[in-house]
Amino acid sequence: MKLILKNGFVYDPINGINGERMDICIQDGKIVEDVENGRIIDCSGKLIMPGGVEIHSHIAGGKVNTGRIMRPEDHIKNVFPKTGVTRAANGYSTPSTFLTGYLYSKLGYTCAFTAAMPPLMARHTHEELHDIPMLDKGALTLMGNNWFVMRYLKRGDVELAAAFAAWLLRAAKGYAIKVVNPGGGEAWGWGRDVRSLDDPVPHFDITPREIISGLVKVNEMLSLPHSIHLHANNLGRVGNYVTTLETMELADGAKPARERQTVQLTHVQFHSYGGDSWRTFASEAESIAKAVNSKDNVIVDIGQVVFGDTTTMTADGPMEYYLSSLTGLKWSNRNIELETSPGVTPFIYSKHSPVSSVQWAVGLELALHIKDPFNVLLTTDHPNGAPFFKYPTIIAWLMSAKYREETMKEVHRAAQRNTTLATIDREYDFYEIATVTRAGQAKSLGLEEKGHLGPGADADVAVYDINPEEVDPGRDYRLIEEKFARTSYTIKSGEVLVKDGEIVRVVNGRTLYVDAQVDESLERELMRDLDYYFKRFYSVNLANYPVQEVYLTNPTPIKVETGVR
Amino acid sequence: MKEIVLVPREQPDYGLIAECISCDVFAGRSLEEIENLPVYYGNRRGKLADFFDVSGEVAGRAEEQRIIIDGNVTKTRWIGRGMSAGEIVVRGSADMYVGAWMSGGRIVVEGDAGAFSGMQMRGGELHIIGNAGDYLGCSYRGEWRGMSGGRIVVDGNAGAEVGQNLNGGVIFVRGCVGTFAGVRMKKGLLVAGSAIDRVGAQMVGGTIVVLGKVERLLPSFDFKGEVENPAAGDEKFAGRFRKYTGDHAERNAKGVLYVGDHG
Ligand SMILES: [Zn+2]
């Protein structure tokens, strides 16, 4: 398949291309310098970006499915009959697997990582990823409350912890180390939580500080493509920005083994709160942004809130319990043996609520106060802040101070009083939007063939019906919102999947996982320990634990030479 | 008012999804367009005229439209779904979901209506002259925000979980209501001739009036003494009633339950 995308305005931050009018050539699923006799797609007057890359979205696995089961009332809000190419699908904040793929593709996304996979639930997670079409996929793998990780790190055996992390990624077919409320998930098994970096975890006597520092070291020893992906302690708590700032300091614990950060602090909007009670709840986004601006090895993704009804789901069990006790709404919780304790509860972000209004402002403040867009990636922590298909609205807010002002008039005045949003006139341009929706994600994840349109890159491209010479996003924010919601073309691996906002072809993407090997004798030592512990504590045999490749669509191992011994 | 008459022909063996039978949908369309409106059964799609003979006059606006279903349609579901104005009269019995999400207008079922009738109603009136099935005036599965307005009257009996999650409006069942009437109710008024058990379970607000007897009352309701001619909203109830509050199994519950029969 040969394609030439002719004469569009190209935004490709990784290659420094800022709105240049040029042709993009595609051959055999890759971007190439030049192609002969390719099918020409006229892109004049249109905007071209690399395919979107989703770095943090809860799209597959146990709690995603629990959310679906818990919320039939969410399904009926968004129902699609089958078409010639797509299956019948439904769900709003808990979309079905198929709908997840279709909706991302319509937004111009071609790759997505599910945010929190408990290893014991990996087979289930991959079975769901298997049914998400249109996208290349991967899974961030939970390790921050894992018994083995905590034991090895407590006794100072970083090598064995690294060997375990490498084995776990191979076994779970995971892509990166995810850490959620380190220590808090284990403490929750005893009805407790950890509320500071130095609160010891019951029975393990390790602190969140030691878990985070340890895993930063492990990650860099293994030289993994992504950094650790950290959901810090105290999510959603009043005054939690102090913990967040302290947590950022831990990123300095190791030198980055690759050209990227050592810590990605995720959905940092939920971690940037000041005040000392819900009545004095206020934004500390500026303090957090200042810290990010002054640091080399921390980046964040926002976790933006958009007003409306959604479902919260995290591996942070105590937080979900706390939230449901505030709202009085239904709640689910689960203990995943030696690994984690996720929870699920619905939530409504209301414009009348002072807290929701401040949360809305905090996300945008972060995006606007952090100077380098490579350091602040666009997410909603789907579906926690909002369903991912609200991205176009957020893009429009980032590009238009006027739109923010209009929204500010509709929300509770706390957003005006307790945040700095109203004082910011910065407006993103298309180059910056391309950075916070794809280039930054690809760089953070270490995906060398994604997030850009240079020769050798995957031919994943989004074409939007926006003429940057005619459209003024500051003024035409409604148009921006509308056009980013449905591409003119979404092209993945050189195939046209979406045309004029409609899906024309359904494909299965690749599943990326990290295959990192450590020294054999270290591996043997690890296996002896695992064998003993699995027999004593797990409900499954060690031999049945690893996920076979057959569960993955187009399994694509990323080989990593670690040199760990 | 202009009248469209639907004469049922053969009904399928299983549920016929006919949410198109609504004054909002019919008004402003030609008879031919109405005949061709989609209906669904099993995994197949058909048209309204496959199951009904359509005749009469179409109105320009929903509020001027009346629809008569002339006979039993015990397999037809979703009649008057989301209707905002106008009138539907069923001269027989209907299947599930009559008047679900209705926000205005009037629906009369001269026979019985199936389960989930008046689900999450926001306004208008639903009158069932026969009996109603389970989940009358309830919320959709999983939804905690139930019926919020309008009025449901049942001359006969109703099944289990009448007014589940009720959040406003009035439900009046002259006969007996099944188990768990008013479960998780928050606002509004539920009146029943008599009730069996678990009335008002988990209710935190609103009022339930049982004119006659409740067979077994929940122990989590507090007896507050006898009252004369109590009122709830715009309604007054003549006679002596035993007054309870509850359900105190819930935090800060402010529900009120009146029971008329002292026996
Ligand atoms: Zn998340």
PDB file of N, CA and C and ligand atoms in Angstrom, chain A residues 56 58 115 178 267 381 384, ligand 1:
ATOM      1  N   HIS A  56      -2.323   7.175  29.144  1.00  0.00           N
ATOM      2  CA  HIS A  56      -2.915   6.776  30.428  1.00  0.00           C
ATOM      3  C   HIS A  56      -4.436   6.797  30.335  1.00  0.00           C
ATOM      4  N   HIS A  58      -7.947   4.127  31.231  1.00  0.00           N
ATOM      5  CA  HIS A  58      -8.402   2.826  31.741  1.00  0.00           C
ATOM      6  C   HIS A  58      -9.363   2.208  30.728  1.00  0.00           C
ATOM      7  N   ALA A 115      -4.076   1.912  31.691  1.00  0.00           N
ATOM      8  CA  ALA A 115      -3.304   2.613  32.722  1.00  0.00           C
ATOM      9  C   ALA A 115      -2.874   1.765  33.907  1.00  0.00           C
ATOM     10  N   LYS A 178       4.032   0.495  36.598  1.00  0.00           N
ATOM     11  CA  LYS A 178       3.036   1.438  37.111  1.00  0.00           C
ATOM     12  C   LYS A 178       3.030   1.337  38.627  1.00  0.00           C
ATOM     13  N   HIS A 267      -1.927  11.947  36.151  1.00  0.00           N
ATOM     14  CA  HIS A 267      -3.140  12.704  36.503  1.00  0.00           C
ATOM     15  C   HIS A 267      -2.885  13.666  37.655  1.00  0.00           C
ATOM     16  N   ASP A 381      -7.255  10.905  32.358  1.00  0.00           N
ATOM     17  CA  ASP A 381      -7.232   9.715  33.199  1.00  0.00           C
ATOM     18  C   ASP A 381      -8.545   8.943  32.956  1.00  0.00           C
ATOM     19  N   ASN A 384     -11.697   8.762  34.665  1.00  0.00           N
ATOM     20  CA  ASN A 384     -11.752   9.390  35.996  1.00  0.00           C
ATOM     21  C   ASN A 384     -12.070  10.880  35.974  1.00  0.00           C
TER      22      ASN A 384
HETATM   23 ZN    ZN C   1      -5.561   6.321  36.052  1.00  0.00          ZN
END
